[in-house]
Structures are given as structure tokens and as C-alpha cells.
Short mmCIF file of C-alpha atoms in Angstrom, two decimals:
data_model
loop_
_atom_site.label_atom_id
_atom_site.label_comp_id
_atom_site.label_asym_id
_atom_site.label_seq_id
_atom_site.Cartn_x
_atom_site.Cartn_y
_atom_site.Cartn_z
CA MET A 24 -324.31 244.78 18.04
CA ILE A 25 -325.17 241.59 15.94
CA ASN A 26 -327.02 238.93 17.77
CA PHE A 27 -327.07 235.43 17.59
CA LEU A 28 -329.20 232.27 19.66
CA VAL A 29 -327.31 229.01 19.60
CA ILE A 30 -328.98 225.84 20.98
CA GLY A 31 -326.78 222.87 21.11
CA GLY A 32 -323.37 225.36 21.52
CA SER A 33 -321.10 222.80 23.09
CA GLY A 34 -321.13 219.95 19.84
CA VAL A 35 -319.12 219.81 17.51
CA MET A 36 -321.71 221.73 14.97
CA GLY A 37 -322.80 224.61 18.00
CA GLN A 38 -319.25 225.09 17.92
CA ALA A 39 -318.95 225.27 13.83
CA ALA A 40 -321.50 228.29 14.28
CA ILE A 41 -319.45 230.07 16.92
CA LYS A 42 -316.54 229.77 15.62
CA ALA A 43 -317.99 231.37 11.37
CA ILE A 44 -320.02 233.79 13.73
CA ARG A 45 -316.79 234.79 15.23
CA LYS A 46 -314.82 235.12 12.18
CA LYS A 47 -317.66 236.92 10.17
CA PHE A 48 -318.33 239.22 13.03
CA GLY A 49 -315.71 239.60 15.25
CA ASN A 50 -315.20 239.54 19.68
CA ASP A 51 -318.46 242.59 19.28
CA ALA A 52 -320.96 239.71 18.41
CA ASN A 53 -323.27 238.54 21.28
CA ILE A 54 -323.89 234.67 21.29
CA ILE A 55 -325.97 233.79 23.42
CA ALA A 56 -325.28 229.86 23.63
CA ASN A 57 -327.76 226.81 24.97
CA TRP A 58 -326.47 223.36 26.26
CA TYR A 59 -328.11 220.91 27.98
CA GLY A 60 -326.57 218.30 30.07
CA LYS A 61 -325.53 216.69 34.15
CA GLU A 62 -325.52 220.71 35.26
CA ASP A 63 -322.40 221.82 35.81
CA PRO A 64 -322.66 225.24 37.69
CA GLY A 65 -319.19 226.63 36.14
CA PHE A 66 -318.95 225.09 32.72
CA GLU A 67 -319.00 227.99 30.14
CA ILE A 68 -319.51 227.42 26.28
CA LYS A 69 -316.11 228.16 24.67
CA GLY A 70 -316.61 231.63 22.14
CA ALA A 71 -319.89 232.25 23.42
CA SER A 72 -320.60 235.84 25.09
CA LYS A 73 -323.37 233.70 27.43
CA THR A 74 -324.19 230.23 28.36
CA ILE A 75 -327.71 228.88 29.17
CA PHE A 76 -328.21 225.72 30.56
CA GLY A 77 -331.21 224.52 30.21
CA ASP A 78 -333.85 222.10 27.98
CA ILE A 79 -335.09 224.11 25.42
CA SER A 80 -338.26 222.26 24.65
CA ASP A 81 -339.13 223.57 28.53
CA PRO A 82 -340.67 227.37 28.13
CA ASN A 83 -338.82 228.28 31.46
CA CYS A 84 -335.48 227.96 29.19
CA ILE A 85 -336.79 230.00 27.15
CA ASN A 86 -337.57 232.65 29.10
CA LYS A 87 -334.50 232.34 30.47
CA ILE A 88 -332.78 233.64 26.98
CA SER A 89 -336.05 236.64 26.49
CA PHE A 90 -334.81 237.53 29.94
CA GLU A 91 -331.31 237.53 28.52
CA ASN A 92 -331.43 239.77 25.28
CA LYS A 93 -334.62 241.90 24.47
CA GLU A 94 -333.29 242.55 21.39
CA PRO A 95 -334.06 240.48 18.10
CA PHE A 96 -332.14 237.73 17.09
CA ASP A 97 -329.89 238.01 14.03
CA TYR A 98 -329.23 233.95 13.92
CA MET A 99 -330.55 231.40 15.78
CA PHE A 100 -328.59 227.97 15.12
CA TYR A 101 -330.60 224.64 16.26
CA ALA A 102 -327.94 222.24 16.67
CA THR A 103 -329.18 219.99 19.57
CA ALA A 104 -331.07 216.55 18.35
CA LEU A 105 -331.62 213.07 20.53
CA GLY A 106 -333.52 210.49 19.17
CA GLU A 107 -333.74 206.37 18.39
CA VAL A 108 -331.00 205.54 16.31
CA GLY A 109 -329.53 202.25 15.32
CA ILE A 110 -332.39 200.43 13.35
CA PRO A 111 -333.77 201.29 9.20
CA ILE A 112 -335.91 204.63 9.79
CA SER A 113 -338.57 202.47 7.56
CA GLU A 114 -338.81 200.73 11.34
CA ALA A 115 -338.96 203.81 13.72
CA LYS A 116 -342.57 203.63 15.11
CA ASN A 117 -344.96 206.11 15.92
CA ASP A 118 -344.13 206.64 19.62
CA SER A 119 -339.93 206.79 19.24
CA ILE A 120 -340.33 209.65 16.25
CA SER A 121 -342.75 211.55 18.76
CA ASN A 122 -339.87 211.41 20.95
CA SER A 123 -337.55 212.35 18.22
CA ASN A 124 -339.19 215.17 17.58
CA ARG A 125 -339.77 216.57 21.00
CA LEU A 126 -336.38 218.01 21.06
CA SER A 127 -335.04 217.25 17.43
CA PHE A 128 -337.76 219.46 15.93
CA ASP A 129 -340.71 220.41 17.69
CA PRO A 130 -339.06 223.50 19.29
CA ILE A 131 -337.90 225.42 16.61
CA PRO A 132 -341.20 226.60 15.52
CA ILE A 133 -341.38 227.32 19.36
CA LEU A 134 -338.78 229.01 19.25
CA GLU A 135 -340.26 231.47 16.20
CA GLU A 136 -342.84 232.03 17.13
CA GLN A 137 -342.08 232.83 20.42
CA LEU A 138 -338.58 234.93 19.28
CA ASP A 139 -337.36 237.72 17.60
CA ILE A 140 -335.21 235.52 15.13
CA LYS A 141 -334.66 236.94 11.56
CA THR A 142 -333.30 234.18 10.50
CA ILE A 143 -333.53 230.50 12.26
CA VAL A 144 -330.83 227.86 10.47
CA THR A 145 -331.37 223.33 11.18
CA TYR A 146 -329.20 221.15 10.54
CA SER A 147 -329.90 217.40 9.10
CA THR A 148 -327.64 215.30 7.06
CA PHE A 149 -327.50 212.90 3.96
CA TYR A 150 -330.25 210.24 5.84
CA VAL A 151 -331.40 208.96 1.86
CA ILE A 152 -328.48 207.00 1.17
CA ARG A 153 -328.19 203.41 1.44
CA HIS A 154 -326.13 202.83 4.95
CA GLN A 155 -328.03 205.47 6.89
CA LEU A 156 -331.46 204.43 5.43
CA ALA A 157 -330.73 201.42 7.36
CA THR A 158 -329.89 202.81 10.91
CA TYR A 159 -330.83 206.12 11.57
CA GLY A 160 -333.90 205.67 12.87
CA ALA A 161 -336.57 208.13 13.97
CA MET A 162 -333.94 210.75 13.78
CA GLY A 163 -334.55 210.35 9.68
CA TYR A 164 -337.61 211.26 9.71
CA SER A 165 -336.79 214.24 12.49
CA LYS A 166 -335.07 215.68 9.84
CA GLU A 167 -337.63 215.20 7.21
CA ALA A 168 -339.10 217.53 9.26
CA ILE A 169 -336.65 220.08 9.56
CA GLU A 170 -335.99 220.26 5.80
CA LYS A 171 -339.58 220.35 4.84
CA TRP A 172 -340.10 223.24 7.29
CA THR A 173 -336.96 224.65 6.18
CA LEU A 174 -339.45 225.75 2.71
CA GLU A 175 -342.20 226.90 4.79
CA PRO A 176 -342.93 230.61 5.32
CA GLY A 177 -342.89 231.78 8.70
CA LYS A 178 -341.91 234.37 10.81
CA SER A 179 -337.61 234.25 10.09
CA LYS A 180 -335.68 232.90 7.26
CA HIS A 181 -335.31 229.53 7.38
CA ALA A 182 -332.49 227.39 6.22
CA CYS A 183 -330.46 224.64 6.97
CA ILE A 184 -326.77 223.31 6.49
CA ARG A 185 -326.60 219.51 5.37
CA ALA A 186 -323.70 217.46 6.77
CA GLY A 187 -322.21 214.66 5.73
CA LEU A 188 -321.53 212.20 8.30
CA PHE A 189 -319.59 213.03 11.15
CA GLU A 190 -317.64 212.70 14.51
CA SER A 191 -320.89 213.45 16.75
CA GLN A 192 -322.66 212.24 19.92
CA SER A 193 -325.50 210.41 17.32
CA SER A 194 -322.90 208.95 14.89
CA ARG A 195 -321.41 207.74 18.17
CA GLY A 196 -324.98 206.88 19.51
CA ILE A 197 -325.74 204.51 16.45
CA LYS A 198 -322.35 202.71 16.66
CA LEU A 199 -322.99 202.07 19.90
CA LEU A 200 -326.13 200.73 19.24
CA LEU A 201 -324.33 198.65 16.49
CA ARG A 202 -322.07 196.94 18.84
CA LYS A 203 -324.26 195.72 20.60
CA SER A 204 -326.96 194.38 17.55
CA ALA A 205 -324.17 192.88 16.23
CA LYS A 206 -324.21 190.43 18.89
CA ASN A 207 -326.66 188.62 17.06
CA PRO A 208 -326.17 189.23 13.26
CA GLU A 209 -328.66 186.81 12.51
CA ASN A 210 -331.43 189.21 14.16
CA LEU A 211 -330.66 191.87 11.13
CA LYS A 212 -333.37 192.26 9.14
CA ASP A 213 -331.59 194.75 7.04
CA PRO A 214 -329.54 192.65 4.41
CA LEU A 215 -326.97 195.81 3.79
CA LEU A 216 -326.71 196.23 7.60
CA LYS A 217 -325.98 192.15 8.13
CA SER A 218 -323.49 191.96 5.53
CA TYR A 219 -321.13 193.76 7.42
CA PHE A 220 -321.41 191.46 10.74
CA ILE A 221 -322.03 187.62 9.58
CA GLY A 222 -319.07 185.89 10.03
CA LYS A 223 -317.39 189.26 11.61
CA SER A 224 -316.62 191.25 15.19
CA SER A 225 -318.52 194.00 16.03
CA LYS A 226 -315.69 196.04 15.39
CA GLU A 227 -314.55 195.17 12.25
CA GLY A 228 -318.11 195.09 11.18
CA ILE A 229 -318.83 198.68 12.43
CA LYS A 230 -315.15 199.77 11.26
CA GLU A 231 -316.08 198.14 7.70
CA PHE A 232 -319.75 199.58 7.89
CA GLU A 233 -318.58 203.53 8.47
CA GLU A 234 -316.07 202.83 5.78
CA GLY A 235 -319.20 202.29 3.25
CA ILE A 236 -320.85 205.60 4.52
CA PHE A 237 -318.05 207.07 3.25
CA LYS A 238 -318.19 205.41 0.47
CA GLU A 239 -321.46 206.01 -0.47
CA GLU A 240 -321.74 209.47 0.06
CA LYS A 241 -318.28 210.12 -1.67
CA GLU A 242 -319.56 207.96 -4.89
CA ALA A 243 -323.44 210.36 -4.54
CA TYR A 244 -321.43 213.97 -3.20
CA GLY A 245 -318.06 213.70 -4.72
CA ASP A 246 -316.26 214.10 -1.12
CA CYS A 247 -316.85 212.37 2.28
CA ARG A 248 -314.99 212.16 5.90
CA THR A 249 -316.88 215.80 7.11
CA ASN A 250 -314.75 216.73 9.97
CA ALA A 251 -315.18 219.84 12.60
CA GLU A 252 -313.36 222.52 9.78
CA ASP A 253 -315.72 221.74 6.74
CA LEU A 254 -318.79 222.35 9.34
CA PHE A 255 -316.79 225.74 9.96
CA GLN A 256 -316.37 226.20 6.11
CA SER A 257 -320.37 225.66 5.50
CA HIS A 258 -321.05 228.15 8.26
CA LEU A 259 -319.24 230.60 6.51
CA THR A 260 -320.92 230.04 3.40
CA LEU A 261 -324.01 230.24 5.06
CA PHE A 262 -323.17 234.07 6.33
CA GLU A 263 -321.82 234.28 2.11
CA THR A 264 -324.99 233.47 0.36
CA ASN A 265 -327.77 235.81 0.03
CA ASN A 266 -331.24 233.73 1.02
CA PRO A 267 -329.76 230.60 2.01
CA VAL A 268 -332.01 227.34 1.41
CA PHE A 269 -329.77 224.63 2.15
CA VAL A 270 -325.85 224.02 3.05
CA ASN A 271 -324.80 220.87 1.53
CA VAL A 272 -321.45 219.94 3.11
CA CYS A 273 -319.77 216.34 2.63
CA GLY A 274 -315.99 215.93 3.19
CA ARG A 275 -314.63 219.52 1.55
CA LYS A 276 -316.84 220.50 -0.79
CA ILE A 277 -319.86 222.70 -0.53
CA TRP A 278 -322.33 223.02 -2.49
CA LEU A 279 -325.74 225.05 -2.56
CA SER A 280 -329.69 223.84 -3.58
CA LYS A 281 -333.25 224.41 -2.76
CA LYS A 282 -335.33 220.22 -2.80
CA PRO A 283 -335.88 218.73 0.64
CA GLN A 284 -334.67 214.94 0.86
CA LEU A 285 -338.11 213.23 0.59
CA LEU A 286 -338.22 209.87 2.64
CA LYS A 287 -341.12 208.57 0.81
CA ASP A 288 -338.97 208.80 -2.90
CA TYR A 289 -337.23 205.90 -0.85
CA PHE A 290 -339.09 203.40 0.66
#
């Protein structure tokens, strides 16, 4: 039996991973999926063999996972993150970065050390495009930590799926914070960000800002408007590639690469 662990299995990316596992490996694949939020005792993650509720940064949650599966995991997909967004990455403070890393990055090497996992798959985004540099906040540093870690040797093989903008908890959080900031656009320090909100309603500004991201992605990477199907296809590409490093997906375009995005190259 092939064993999989999906952290954040209820989210968009976690569901893309589970769907791809079922497509590639069938119903016999053993998928343990974790989620965390407002507890719902009857909740089952779609497509999973077993659902485990809990904060993955809590050792008790890792113990639950170990109890459920004594065999090695062929893959772990780490599809959860939480951190400050809505401000320029360059303005993120050390305490905010540490808070972001607590869930977005720190558990990954711990899970690698404590569990027997053949391949760990993490997730990143194109946080170095101009629009994301202006809004991705502390999460930008967490994603950079993930990308650097992807290249490090470890007990497990490391791979990372890097995706263009799609509707997610993070993107909704950015829009919510921008809506608040847009009430006083003169206080926005980033000139690009400010240009979207001066003399406009917050709704108009956010829509134009999102369109600006799509335009920049298409210019930089050849496509945009990434959706759940594109994320699903990127996971299939991962499974079909020998020793992938970065699997990039932006819209319908999927390609492989080996270099991390380093923030020092951008500010």
C-alpha cells in the first residue's frame, strides 16, 4: 500500500493533492489528511482515508499521525500556512516573520525528522513579482524559507510546487486587509499599491489590483488565472517527473525549474 500524508487537506491546494493522488494511485492509496480550524467532530476531508484534526505545530498532532500509520509515508504534502499579509514584504518585522514561520515553515523540518517520509512536497508562489512584493508581508519570508529548504539535503527528498495567484485563504486575507487600508490610501507607502486606490472605491481598487497581478504574471510567466484544475495538473506533473525540484504552475502553463526565488535579489 502507498501511504500519503496531507497537511492542510481541506484547503484548495490540499484538495488538489488528494485528487491527484487518487487519479495517479487509485482508491487503494492510504491518505491521512490533517486540518485545523473550528473543530467539527463529524467533518471528513474529501478523498482522504482518515481525517485527523489538530494543529500540526502541536506535538500531540504529530503523535496522532504516527499512531494512525506505522509504515513510511511515500509522500507528505504540506499545504497549510498562516502569516501576516497585506503589507510589503520588505516591511515585515522579525516578530511577524517568526509568527508566520510557526505554522508556515517550522513544522516541515520537524515532521521530516520525526516521521519516516520518502518525499516532502511544499508549496510556494511567485512572491517576487512587483504586486506580491507589495502585499505578501511576512508570508514572503516564510515562502523564501521553504524554497531555500527545498534545495537542502535531508532524510527525505524535497520538492516544491510554486503556483500563480488563485483564490485561497491567503489571497482573500490580502484583499480583506487591502480593503481596510484603502479607506486611507494616502497612508499606503508603496507607490504601486497606492496607485490602485487613490480616487477610487476600495472595491474598484482591489479588482484592478488583482487584474494587475494577473497581467504581471502573464508577462513574466506566459499565463495567469490559476485554478483548481491547474493545481491538480501540477501535482500530476510532480508524480510523473524524476526528482523534481520546483514544479511551477501559472494558469495552464506548467514547467520545471531548480532555482529558488531569493528576496535579496529584489530589495
